[in-house]
PDB file of C-alpha atoms and ligand atoms in Angstrom:
ATOM      1  CA  MET A1098      -3.923 -10.953  21.559  1.00 98.00           C
ATOM      2  CA  GLN A1099      -2.869  -8.121  23.530  1.00 98.00           C
ATOM      3  CA  ILE A1100      -3.769  -4.567  22.486  1.00 98.00           C
ATOM      4  CA  VAL A1101      -1.074  -1.631  23.090  1.00 98.00           C
ATOM      5  CA  THR A1102      -1.899   1.891  22.654  1.00 98.00           C
ATOM      6  CA  GLU A1103       1.345   3.420  24.104  1.00 98.00           C
ATOM      7  CA  PRO A1104       4.443   3.568  21.857  1.00 98.00           C
ATOM      8  CA  ARG A1105       6.686   3.346  24.699  1.00 98.00           C
ATOM      9  CA  GLN A1106       5.132   0.082  25.981  1.00 98.00           C
ATOM     10  CA  MET A1107       5.396  -1.320  22.433  1.00 98.00           C
ATOM     11  CA  GLN A1108       8.691  -0.902  22.238  1.00 98.00           C
ATOM     12  CA  ILE A1109       9.548  -2.580  25.643  1.00 98.00           C
ATOM     13  CA  ILE A1110       7.437  -5.177  24.462  1.00 98.00           C
ATOM     14  CA  ALA A1111       9.231  -5.669  20.835  1.00 98.00           C
ATOM     15  CA  GLU A1112      12.673  -5.335  22.886  1.00 98.00           C
ATOM     16  CA  LYS A1113      11.761  -8.163  25.152  1.00 98.00           C
ATOM     17  CA  LEU A1114      10.519 -10.280  22.169  1.00 98.00           C
ATOM     18  CA  ARG A1115      13.888  -9.841  20.423  1.00 97.00           C
ATOM     19  CA  LEU A1116      15.883 -10.914  23.610  1.00 97.00           C
ATOM     20  CA  ASN A1117      13.716 -13.948  23.716  1.00 97.00           C
ATOM     21  CA  ARG A1118      15.030 -14.575  20.210  1.00 96.00           C
ATOM     22  CA  GLN A1119      11.470 -14.181  18.781  1.00 96.00           C
ATOM     23  CA  LEU A1120      11.055 -13.384  14.968  1.00 98.00           C
ATOM     24  CA  VAL A1121       8.849 -10.482  14.702  1.00 98.00           C
ATOM     25  CA  GLY A1122       6.776  -9.958  11.775  1.00 98.00           C
ATOM     26  CA  VAL A1123       4.688  -6.549  11.114  1.00 98.00           C
ATOM     27  CA  VAL A1124       1.851  -5.520   9.189  1.00 98.00           C
ATOM     28  CA  MET A1125       0.831  -1.844   9.259  1.00 98.00           C
ATOM     29  CA  THR A1126      -2.596  -0.763   8.319  1.00 98.00           C
ATOM     30  CA  MET A1127      -5.134   2.138   8.768  1.00 97.00           C
ATOM     31  CA  GLY A1128      -7.621  -0.231  10.018  1.00 96.00           C
ATOM     32  CA  ALA A1129     -10.986  -1.014   8.475  1.00 93.00           C
ATOM     33  CA  LEU A1130      -9.555  -4.470   8.154  1.00 95.00           C
ATOM     34  CA  HIS A1131     -10.450  -6.868   5.127  1.00 94.00           C
ATOM     35  CA  GLU A1132      -9.381  -9.568   3.306  1.00 93.00           C
ATOM     36  CA  GLY A1133      -6.537  -7.989   1.789  1.00 94.00           C
ATOM     37  CA  HIS A1134      -5.041  -7.320   5.260  1.00 96.00           C
ATOM     38  CA  LEU A1135      -5.794 -10.576   6.264  1.00 97.00           C
ATOM     39  CA  SER A1136      -3.729 -12.112   3.722  1.00 96.00           C
ATOM     40  CA  LEU A1137      -0.734  -9.823   5.102  1.00 98.00           C
ATOM     41  CA  VAL A1138      -1.171 -11.143   8.309  1.00 98.00           C
ATOM     42  CA  LYS A1139      -1.214 -14.853   7.135  1.00 98.00           C
ATOM     43  CA  LEU A1140       2.205 -14.394   5.167  1.00 98.00           C
ATOM     44  CA  ALA A1141       3.584 -12.579   8.550  1.00 98.00           C
ATOM     45  CA  GLN A1142       2.669 -15.625  10.248  1.00 98.00           C
ATOM     46  CA  GLU A1143       4.362 -17.588   7.535  1.00 97.00           C
ATOM     47  CA  SER A1144       7.795 -15.578   8.051  1.00 95.00           C
ATOM     48  CA  ALA A1145       7.367 -14.999  11.904  1.00 97.00           C
ATOM     49  CA  GLY A1146       6.861 -16.594  14.954  1.00 93.00           C
ATOM     50  CA  THR A1147       5.304 -13.472  16.556  1.00 98.00           C
ATOM     51  CA  VAL A1148       2.899 -10.629  14.669  1.00 98.00           C
ATOM     52  CA  ILE A1149       2.243  -7.388  15.242  1.00 98.00           C
ATOM     53  CA  LEU A1150      -0.535  -5.498  13.747  1.00 98.00           C
ATOM     54  CA  THR A1151      -0.575  -1.768  13.754  1.00 98.00           C
ATOM     55  CA  ILE A1152      -3.674   0.374  13.478  1.00 98.00           C
ATOM     56  CA  PHE A1153      -3.083   3.848  12.862  1.00 98.00           C
ATOM     57  CA  VAL A1154      -4.903   6.269  10.762  1.00 97.00           C
ATOM     58  CA  ASN A1155      -1.999   8.763   9.708  1.00 98.00           C
ATOM     59  CA  PRO A1156      -3.153  12.075   9.365  1.00 97.00           C
ATOM     60  CA  ARG A1157       0.376  12.950   7.652  1.00 97.00           C
ATOM     61  CA  GLN A1158      -0.325  11.013   4.704  1.00 97.00           C
ATOM     62  CA  PHE A1159      -3.873  12.853   3.822  1.00 95.00           C
ATOM     63  CA  GLY A1160      -4.005  15.814   1.777  1.00 92.00           C
ATOM     64  CA  VAL A1161      -6.102  18.634   2.868  1.00 88.00           C
ATOM     65  CA  ASN A1162      -9.042  18.008   0.533  1.00 83.00           C
ATOM     66  CA  GLU A1163      -8.699  13.856   1.436  1.00 84.00           C
ATOM     67  CA  ASP A1164     -10.893  12.073   3.388  1.00 81.00           C
ATOM     68  CA  LEU A1165      -9.176  11.841   6.951  1.00 91.00           C
ATOM     69  CA  HIS A1166     -12.210  12.439   8.667  1.00 91.00           C
ATOM     70  CA  ARG A1167     -14.576  10.249   6.758  1.00 87.00           C
ATOM     71  CA  TYR A1168     -12.133   7.442   6.737  1.00 88.00           C
ATOM     72  CA  PRO A1169     -13.776   4.531   8.208  1.00 88.00           C
ATOM     73  CA  ARG A1170     -12.695   3.353  11.634  1.00 94.00           C
ATOM     74  CA  PRO A1171     -14.739   0.112  12.775  1.00 96.00           C
ATOM     75  CA  PHE A1172     -12.547  -0.434  15.706  1.00 97.00           C
ATOM     76  CA  GLU A1173     -14.055  -3.124  17.440  1.00 98.00           C
ATOM     77  CA  GLN A1174     -14.769  -4.871  14.348  1.00 98.00           C
ATOM     78  CA  ASP A1175     -11.108  -4.803  13.603  1.00 98.00           C
ATOM     79  CA  VAL A1176     -10.085  -5.903  17.153  1.00 98.00           C
ATOM     80  CA  ALA A1177     -12.177  -9.025  16.320  1.00 98.00           C
ATOM     81  CA  LEU A1178     -10.751  -9.763  13.047  1.00 98.00           C
ATOM     82  CA  ALA A1179      -7.488  -9.314  14.127  1.00 98.00           C
ATOM     83  CA  ARG A1180      -8.030 -11.662  16.947  1.00 98.00           C
ATOM     84  CA  SER A1181      -9.282 -14.553  15.035  1.00 98.00           C
ATOM     85  CA  ALA A1182      -6.643 -14.115  12.279  1.00 98.00           C
ATOM     86  CA  GLY A1183      -4.317 -15.036  15.308  1.00 98.00           C
ATOM     87  CA  VAL A1184      -2.460 -11.788  15.395  1.00 98.00           C
ATOM     88  CA  ASP A1185      -0.352 -11.632  18.453  1.00 98.00           C
ATOM     89  CA  TYR A1186      -0.065  -7.849  19.144  1.00 98.00           C
ATOM     90  CA  LEU A1187      -2.093  -5.129  17.962  1.00 98.00           C
ATOM     91  CA  PHE A1188      -0.805  -1.687  18.174  1.00 99.00           C
ATOM     92  CA  ALA A1189      -3.199   1.205  17.937  1.00 98.00           C
ATOM     93  CA  PRO A1190      -1.963   4.433  19.204  1.00 98.00           C
ATOM     94  CA  GLU A1191      -3.695   8.100  19.133  1.00 98.00           C
ATOM     95  CA  PRO A1192      -2.679  10.263  16.969  1.00 97.00           C
ATOM     96  CA  GLU A1193      -0.991  12.581  19.733  1.00 97.00           C
ATOM     97  CA  THR A1194       1.204   9.917  20.814  1.00 98.00           C
ATOM     98  CA  ILE A1195       2.736   9.209  17.444  1.00 98.00           C
ATOM     99  CA  TYR A1196       2.860  13.049  16.648  1.00 98.00           C
ATOM    100  CA  PRO A1197       2.923  15.135  20.123  1.00 97.00           C
ATOM    101  CA  GLU A1198       2.933  18.817  20.109  1.00 96.00           C
ATOM    102  CA  ASN A1199       5.857  20.323  18.436  1.00 96.00           C
ATOM    103  CA  TYR A1200       6.537  17.390  16.704  1.00 97.00           C
ATOM    104  CA  GLN A1201       8.840  18.346  13.507  1.00 97.00           C
ATOM    105  CA  THR A1202      10.532  15.627  11.837  1.00 98.00           C
ATOM    106  CA  THR A1203       9.901  14.205   8.616  1.00 97.00           C
ATOM    107  CA  VAL A1204      11.402  11.548   5.898  1.00 98.00           C
ATOM    108  CA  GLN A1205      11.539  13.268   2.806  1.00 97.00           C
ATOM    109  CA  CYS A1206      11.497  10.771  -0.237  1.00 96.00           C
ATOM    110  CA  GLY A1207      12.834  11.119  -3.597  1.00 92.00           C
ATOM    111  CA  LEU A1208      11.908  11.699  -6.859  1.00 92.00           C
ATOM    112  CA  LEU A1209      10.010   8.468  -6.764  1.00 92.00           C
ATOM    113  CA  ALA A1210       7.449  10.093  -4.404  1.00 95.00           C
ATOM    114  CA  GLU A1211       6.932  12.867  -6.737  1.00 94.00           C
ATOM    115  CA  ARG A1212       5.245  11.011  -9.646  1.00 94.00           C
ATOM    116  CA  PHE A1213       1.980   8.736  -9.984  1.00 95.00           C
ATOM    117  CA  GLU A1214       0.247   8.830  -6.653  1.00 95.00           C
ATOM    118  CA  GLY A1215       2.573  11.577  -5.389  1.00 95.00           C
ATOM    119  CA  ALA A1216       1.894  13.867  -8.270  1.00 93.00           C
ATOM    120  CA  GLN A1217      -1.674  13.714  -7.485  1.00 90.00           C
ATOM    121  CA  ARG A1218      -1.431  13.687  -3.751  1.00 92.00           C
ATOM    122  CA  PRO A1219       1.609  16.057  -2.849  1.00 94.00           C
ATOM    123  CA  GLY A1220       3.666  15.240   0.591  1.00 96.00           C
ATOM    124  CA  HIS A1221       1.601  11.840   0.692  1.00 97.00           C
ATOM    125  CA  PHE A1222       4.753   9.610   0.293  1.00 98.00           C
ATOM    126  CA  ASN A1223       6.579  11.515   2.843  1.00 98.00           C
ATOM    127  CA  GLY A1224       3.740  11.378   5.166  1.00 98.00           C
ATOM    128  CA  VAL A1225       3.865   7.487   4.516  1.00 98.00           C
ATOM    129  CA  ALA A1226       7.713   7.003   4.913  1.00 98.00           C
ATOM    130  CA  THR A1227       7.602   9.008   8.507  1.00 98.00           C
ATOM    131  CA  VAL A1228       4.930   6.816  10.034  1.00 98.00           C
ATOM    132  CA  VAL A1229       6.600   3.579   8.574  1.00 98.00           C
ATOM    133  CA  THR A1230       9.882   4.743   9.679  1.00 98.00           C
ATOM    134  CA  LYS A1231       8.479   5.570  13.279  1.00 98.00           C
ATOM    135  CA  LEU A1232       6.358   2.212  13.496  1.00 98.00           C
ATOM    136  CA  PHE A1233       9.707   0.228  12.284  1.00 98.00           C
ATOM    137  CA  HIS A1234      11.377   1.734  15.405  1.00 98.00           C
ATOM    138  CA  ILE A1235       8.325   1.077  17.785  1.00 98.00           C
ATOM    139  CA  THR A1236       7.731  -2.695  16.398  1.00 98.00           C
ATOM    140  CA  LYS A1237      11.480  -3.517  15.809  1.00 98.00           C
ATOM    141  CA  PRO A1238      10.706  -6.078  13.167  1.00 98.00           C
ATOM    142  CA  HIS A1239      12.912  -8.439  11.649  1.00 98.00           C
ATOM    143  CA  VAL A1240      10.183  -8.598   8.713  1.00 98.00           C
ATOM    144  CA  ALA A1241       7.627  -6.505   7.520  1.00 98.00           C
ATOM    145  CA  ILE A1242       4.926  -7.236   4.796  1.00 98.00           C
ATOM    146  CA  PHE A1243       2.993  -4.724   2.639  1.00 98.00           C
ATOM    147  CA  GLY A1244       0.696  -5.491  -0.049  1.00 97.00           C
ATOM    148  CA  GLU A1245       1.465  -5.145  -3.732  1.00 97.00           C
ATOM    149  CA  LYS A1246      -2.014  -3.190  -4.312  1.00 96.00           C
ATOM    150  CA  ASP A1247      -0.173   0.032  -3.500  1.00 96.00           C
ATOM    151  CA  ALA A1248       2.825  -0.865  -5.814  1.00 97.00           C
ATOM    152  CA  GLN A1249       4.600   2.599  -5.436  1.00 96.00           C
ATOM    153  CA  GLN A1250       4.461   2.574  -1.761  1.00 97.00           C
ATOM    154  CA  LEU A1251       6.187  -0.687  -1.390  1.00 97.00           C
ATOM    155  CA  ALA A1252       8.727   0.669  -3.654  1.00 96.00           C
ATOM    156  CA  ILE A1253       9.275   3.845  -1.754  1.00 97.00           C
ATOM    157  CA  ILE A1254       9.185   1.650   1.457  1.00 97.00           C
ATOM    158  CA  LYS A1255      11.791  -0.565   0.154  1.00 96.00           C
ATOM    159  CA  LYS A1256      13.901   2.414  -0.929  1.00 96.00           C
ATOM    160  CA  VAL A1257      13.815   4.027   2.758  1.00 97.00           C
ATOM    161  CA  VAL A1258      14.831   0.739   3.987  1.00 98.00           C
ATOM    162  CA  ASN A1259      17.690   0.661   1.888  1.00 96.00           C
ATOM    163  CA  ASP A1260      18.922   4.008   1.972  1.00 97.00           C
ATOM    164  CA  LEU A1261      18.635   4.102   5.547  1.00 98.00           C
ATOM    165  CA  ASN A1262      20.130   0.951   6.316  1.00 98.00           C
ATOM    166  CA  LEU A1263      17.233  -0.292   8.357  1.00 98.00           C
ATOM    167  CA  ASP A1264      17.533  -4.090   9.165  1.00 98.00           C
ATOM    168  CA  ILE A1265      14.172  -5.022   8.079  1.00 98.00           C
ATOM    169  CA  ASN A1266      13.172  -7.719   5.500  1.00 98.00           C
ATOM    170  CA  ILE A1267      10.363  -5.958   3.203  1.00 98.00           C
ATOM    171  CA  VAL A1268       8.064  -8.609   1.776  1.00 98.00           C
ATOM    172  CA  GLY A1269       5.307  -7.877  -0.875  1.00 97.00           C
ATOM    173  CA  ALA A1270       2.102  -9.670  -0.897  1.00 97.00           C
ATOM    174  CA  PRO A1271      -0.020 -10.252  -3.890  1.00 96.00           C
ATOM    175  CA  ILE A1272      -2.863  -8.403  -4.468  1.00 97.00           C
ATOM    176  CA  VAL A1273      -6.366 -10.212  -3.252  1.00 95.00           C
ATOM    177  CA  ARG A1274      -8.922  -9.753  -5.993  1.00 97.00           C
ATOM    178  CA  GLU A1275     -12.840 -10.286  -5.836  1.00 95.00           C
ATOM    179  CA  ASN A1276     -14.863 -12.442  -8.070  1.00 95.00           C
ATOM    180  CA  ASN A1277     -14.795  -9.850 -10.780  1.00 94.00           C
ATOM    181  CA  GLY A1278     -10.896  -9.055 -10.620  1.00 97.00           C
ATOM    182  CA  VAL A1279     -11.656  -5.614  -8.501  1.00 97.00           C
ATOM    183  CA  ALA A1280      -8.592  -5.063  -6.187  1.00 97.00           C
ATOM    184  CA  VAL A1281      -9.663  -5.236  -2.628  1.00 94.00           C
ATOM    185  CA  SER A1282      -9.672  -1.921  -0.936  1.00 92.00           C
ATOM    186  CA  SER A1283     -10.969   0.263   1.900  1.00 84.00           C
ATOM    187  CA  ARG A1284     -12.076   2.247  -0.135  1.00 85.00           C
ATOM    188  CA  ASN A1285     -14.291   0.223  -2.542  1.00 92.00           C
ATOM    189  CA  ILE A1286     -17.299   0.856   0.173  1.00 90.00           C
ATOM    190  CA  TYR A1287     -17.300   4.242  -1.279  1.00 91.00           C
ATOM    191  CA  LEU A1288     -18.338   2.979  -4.675  1.00 96.00           C
ATOM    192  CA  THR A1289     -22.012   2.669  -6.073  1.00 96.00           C
ATOM    193  CA  SER A1290     -22.936  -1.089  -6.548  1.00 96.00           C
ATOM    194  CA  GLN A1291     -22.914  -0.196 -10.871  1.00 97.00           C
ATOM    195  CA  GLU A1292     -19.357   1.533  -9.926  1.00 97.00           C
ATOM    196  CA  HIS A1293     -18.221  -1.671  -8.050  1.00 97.00           C
ATOM    197  CA  LEU A1294     -18.961  -3.639 -11.068  1.00 97.00           C
ATOM    198  CA  ASP A1295     -17.272  -1.390 -13.505  1.00 97.00           C
ATOM    199  CA  ALA A1296     -14.493  -1.055 -11.552  1.00 98.00           C
ATOM    200  CA  SER A1297     -12.974  -4.318 -12.983  1.00 98.00           C
ATOM    201  CA  VAL A1298     -12.131  -2.245 -16.118  1.00 98.00           C
ATOM    202  CA  LEU A1299      -8.792  -1.709 -14.360  1.00 98.00           C
ATOM    203  CA  TYR A1300      -7.962  -5.422 -14.059  1.00 98.00           C
ATOM    204  CA  ARG A1301      -9.443  -5.995 -17.615  1.00 98.00           C
ATOM    205  CA  GLY A1302      -6.925  -3.217 -18.323  1.00 98.00           C
ATOM    206  CA  ILE A1303      -3.774  -5.683 -16.978  1.00 98.00           C
ATOM    207  CA  LEU A1304      -5.173  -8.741 -18.699  1.00 98.00           C
ATOM    208  CA  HIS A1305      -5.392  -6.700 -22.024  1.00 98.00           C
ATOM    209  CA  ALA A1306      -1.584  -5.646 -21.604  1.00 98.00           C
ATOM    210  CA  GLU A1307      -0.819  -9.472 -20.760  1.00 98.00           C
ATOM    211  CA  LYS A1308      -2.620 -10.436 -23.871  1.00 98.00           C
ATOM    212  CA  ARG A1309      -0.677  -7.528 -26.075  1.00 98.00           C
ATOM    213  CA  ILE A1310       2.496  -8.730 -25.007  1.00 97.00           C
ATOM    214  CA  ALA A1311       1.944 -12.382 -25.637  1.00 96.00           C
ATOM    215  CA  GLU A1312       0.742 -11.256 -29.249  1.00 97.00           C
ATOM    216  CA  GLY A1313       4.269  -9.566 -29.752  1.00 96.00           C
ATOM    217  CA  GLN A1314       3.381  -6.041 -29.166  1.00 97.00           C
ATOM    218  CA  ARG A1315       6.319  -4.070 -27.858  1.00 97.00           C
ATOM    219  CA  ASP A1316       5.015  -0.700 -27.983  1.00 98.00           C
ATOM    220  CA  LEU A1317       4.157   0.124 -24.093  1.00 98.00           C
ATOM    221  CA  PHE A1318       2.837   3.356 -24.777  1.00 97.00           C
ATOM    222  CA  ASN A1319       0.295   2.002 -27.328  1.00 98.00           C
ATOM    223  CA  ILE A1320      -0.968  -0.344 -24.992  1.00 98.00           C
ATOM    224  CA  ALA A1321      -1.443   2.059 -22.322  1.00 98.00           C
ATOM    225  CA  GLU A1322      -3.446   4.406 -24.816  1.00 98.00           C
ATOM    226  CA  GLU A1323      -5.466   1.313 -25.548  1.00 98.00           C
ATOM    227  CA  ILE A1324      -6.118   0.827 -21.651  1.00 98.00           C
ATOM    228  CA  ARG A1325      -6.930   4.550 -21.245  1.00 98.00           C
ATOM    229  CA  ALA A1326      -9.657   4.302 -23.828  1.00 98.00           C
ATOM    230  CA  MET A1327     -11.147   1.226 -22.115  1.00 98.00           C
ATOM    231  CA  ILE A1328     -11.407   3.084 -19.008  1.00 98.00           C
ATOM    232  CA  SER A1329     -12.703   6.391 -20.585  1.00 96.00           C
ATOM    233  CA  SER A1330     -15.405   4.402 -22.283  1.00 97.00           C
ATOM    234  CA  THR A1331     -16.783   2.943 -19.214  1.00 98.00           C
ATOM    235  CA  PRO A1332     -19.751   5.334 -17.862  1.00 97.00           C
ATOM    236  CA  GLY A1333     -18.675   7.563 -14.957  1.00 96.00           C
ATOM    237  CA  PHE A1334     -14.838   6.337 -14.859  1.00 98.00           C
ATOM    238  CA  ARG A1335     -12.198   8.668 -15.938  1.00 97.00           C
ATOM    239  CA  ALA A1336      -8.540   7.511 -16.378  1.00 97.00           C
ATOM    240  CA  ASP A1337      -5.824   9.242 -14.343  1.00 96.00           C
ATOM    241  CA  TYR A1338      -2.649   7.478 -15.336  1.00 96.00           C
ATOM    242  CA  VAL A1339      -1.978   3.908 -17.225  1.00 98.00           C
ATOM    243  CA  GLU A1340       1.891   3.830 -17.202  1.00 97.00           C
ATOM    244  CA  PHE A1341       4.489   0.971 -17.350  1.00 98.00           C
ATOM    245  CA  VAL A1342       7.305   1.317 -15.238  1.00 97.00           C
ATOM    246  CA  ASP A1343      10.598  -0.981 -14.986  1.00 94.00           C
ATOM    247  CA  GLU A1344       9.981  -3.535 -11.991  1.00 90.00           C
ATOM    248  CA  GLU A1345      13.258  -2.555 -10.556  1.00 84.00           C
ATOM    249  CA  SER A1346      14.049   1.032 -11.025  1.00 87.00           C
ATOM    250  CA  PHE A1347      10.099   2.206 -11.343  1.00 90.00           C
ATOM    251  CA  GLU A1348      11.312   4.393 -14.197  1.00 93.00           C
ATOM    252  CA  PRO A1349       8.748   5.086 -16.597  1.00 95.00           C
ATOM    253  CA  ARG A1350       9.342   2.885 -19.815  1.00 97.00           C
ATOM    254  CA  LYS A1351       7.791   3.294 -23.601  1.00 96.00           C
ATOM    255  CA  THR A1352       9.095   0.144 -25.133  1.00 96.00           C
ATOM    256  CA  ALA A1353       9.323  -3.358 -23.733  1.00 96.00           C
ATOM    257  CA  GLU A1354      12.514  -5.366 -23.841  1.00 94.00           C
ATOM    258  CA  ALA A1355      12.368  -9.116 -24.136  1.00 94.00           C
ATOM    259  CA  GLY A1356      13.294 -10.920 -20.821  1.00 94.00           C
ATOM    260  CA  ARG A1357      12.495  -7.953 -18.775  1.00 95.00           C
ATOM    261  CA  GLU A1358       9.922  -7.401 -16.264  1.00 96.00           C
ATOM    262  CA  TYR A1359       7.677  -4.340 -15.936  1.00 97.00           C
ATOM    263  CA  ARG A1360       4.926  -3.202 -13.755  1.00 97.00           C
ATOM    264  CA  LEU A1361       1.653  -1.597 -15.362  1.00 98.00           C
ATOM    265  CA  LEU A1362       0.642   1.216 -12.957  1.00 98.00           C
ATOM    266  CA  LEU A1363      -3.154   2.264 -13.327  1.00 98.00           C
ATOM    267  CA  ALA A1364      -5.434   4.993 -11.420  1.00 97.00           C
ATOM    268  CA  ALA A1365      -8.659   5.831 -12.458  1.00 97.00           C
ATOM    269  CA  TRP A1366     -11.735   7.960 -11.096  1.00 97.00           C
ATOM    270  CA  ALA A1367     -14.967   6.106 -10.610  1.00 97.00           C
ATOM    271  CA  GLY A1368     -17.061   9.156  -9.826  1.00 95.00           C
ATOM    272  CA  THR A1369     -15.671  10.715  -6.869  1.00 92.00           C
ATOM    273  CA  VAL A1370     -13.781   7.833  -5.769  1.00 93.00           C
ATOM    274  CA  ARG A1371     -10.212   7.391  -7.117  1.00 93.00           C
ATOM    275  CA  LEU A1372      -9.182   3.662  -7.784  1.00 96.00           C
ATOM    276  CA  ILE A1373      -5.499   2.048  -8.106  1.00 97.00           C
ATOM    277  CA  ASP A1374      -4.566  -1.425  -9.116  1.00 98.00           C
ATOM    278  CA  ASN A1375      -1.309  -2.783 -10.940  1.00 98.00           C
ATOM    279  CA  GLY A1376       0.251  -6.039 -12.399  1.00 98.00           C
ATOM    280  CA  ARG A1377       3.329  -7.061 -13.008  1.00 97.00           C
ATOM    281  CA  ILE A1378       4.071  -7.658 -16.864  1.00 97.00           C
ATOM    282  CA  GLN A1379       6.656 -10.383 -18.102  1.00 95.00           C
ATOM    283  CA  VAL A1380       7.967 -10.066 -21.672  1.00 94.00           C
TER     284      VAL A1380
HETATM  285  O1  PAF B 146      -1.212   1.382   3.373  1.00 76.37           O
HETATM  286  C1  PAF B 146      -1.506   1.660   4.297  1.00 76.37           C
HETATM  287  O2  PAF B 146      -2.409   1.386   4.666  1.00 76.37           O
HETATM  288  C2  PAF B 146      -0.496   2.933   4.824  1.00 76.37           C
HETATM  289  O3  PAF B 146      -0.255   3.783   3.926  1.00 76.37           O
HETATM  290  C3  PAF B 146       0.335   2.455   6.094  1.00 76.37           C
HETATM  291  C4  PAF B 146       1.527   1.585   5.344  1.00 76.37           C
HETATM  292  C5  PAF B 146      -0.447   1.761   6.960  1.00 76.37           C
HETATM  293  C6  PAF B 146       1.420   3.900   6.318  1.00 76.37           C
HETATM  294  O4  PAF B 146       0.299   4.584   7.057  1.00 76.37           O
END
């Protein structure tokens, strides 16, 4: 595995890979690699001959009161994990090379970026879209894998790629869950052991939605209310949003129609830690 830190050097390598007719896959991360990231690498290896993994804690997607400085950066451990996963190139730039002095350009997302996570974290998705677009231009992939855990991020990246005519195949990878259903996330390390156990309430909420739909309930607003109550009755937990959106448009939906697919989006506070999860709901 070759470690690259300079954007220009990465571009030259990526260009050569393309000239040599290599199919290039990219997995973008902020490091602190876990099982979830490794499942993205595996999917990239199944879709492409050469895999580039990027590690960059992107300051532009953190709000002023967010955890940029305490975000975990176990670089040596990440290098070892990436190497044993068979990554070909690890691109790990310094912030100054991605955002040099007098950097000014931002990818401005539309309405979708203002809802759900965007309402809670203003500017977050513009920061994500900007860095992802830059990393696309630096790594020149044919295919890019993003986790379905961040379903809204995935929908926004697909929109950016479509709106800006980027010739990249975006693939969503299924959520990796712990035994009790808790979605694997870098932020789980901030949970106490009790919160970690109780965090399964989000997954239980998804299972509850599947059950209610199977029973014939079509009032999505009502199901969401029931899930909100499940979260609020968990000590130390507070629901932020629980909403169903159309799987295609990501528009909020209150009533289910037969034959359609929805995505249930959930966000909750476990003490001071914010958790998100989601599930595809087939009616
Ligand atoms: O999902 C993430 O880890 C980040 O938002 C991403 C896509 C690497 C952009 O910084």
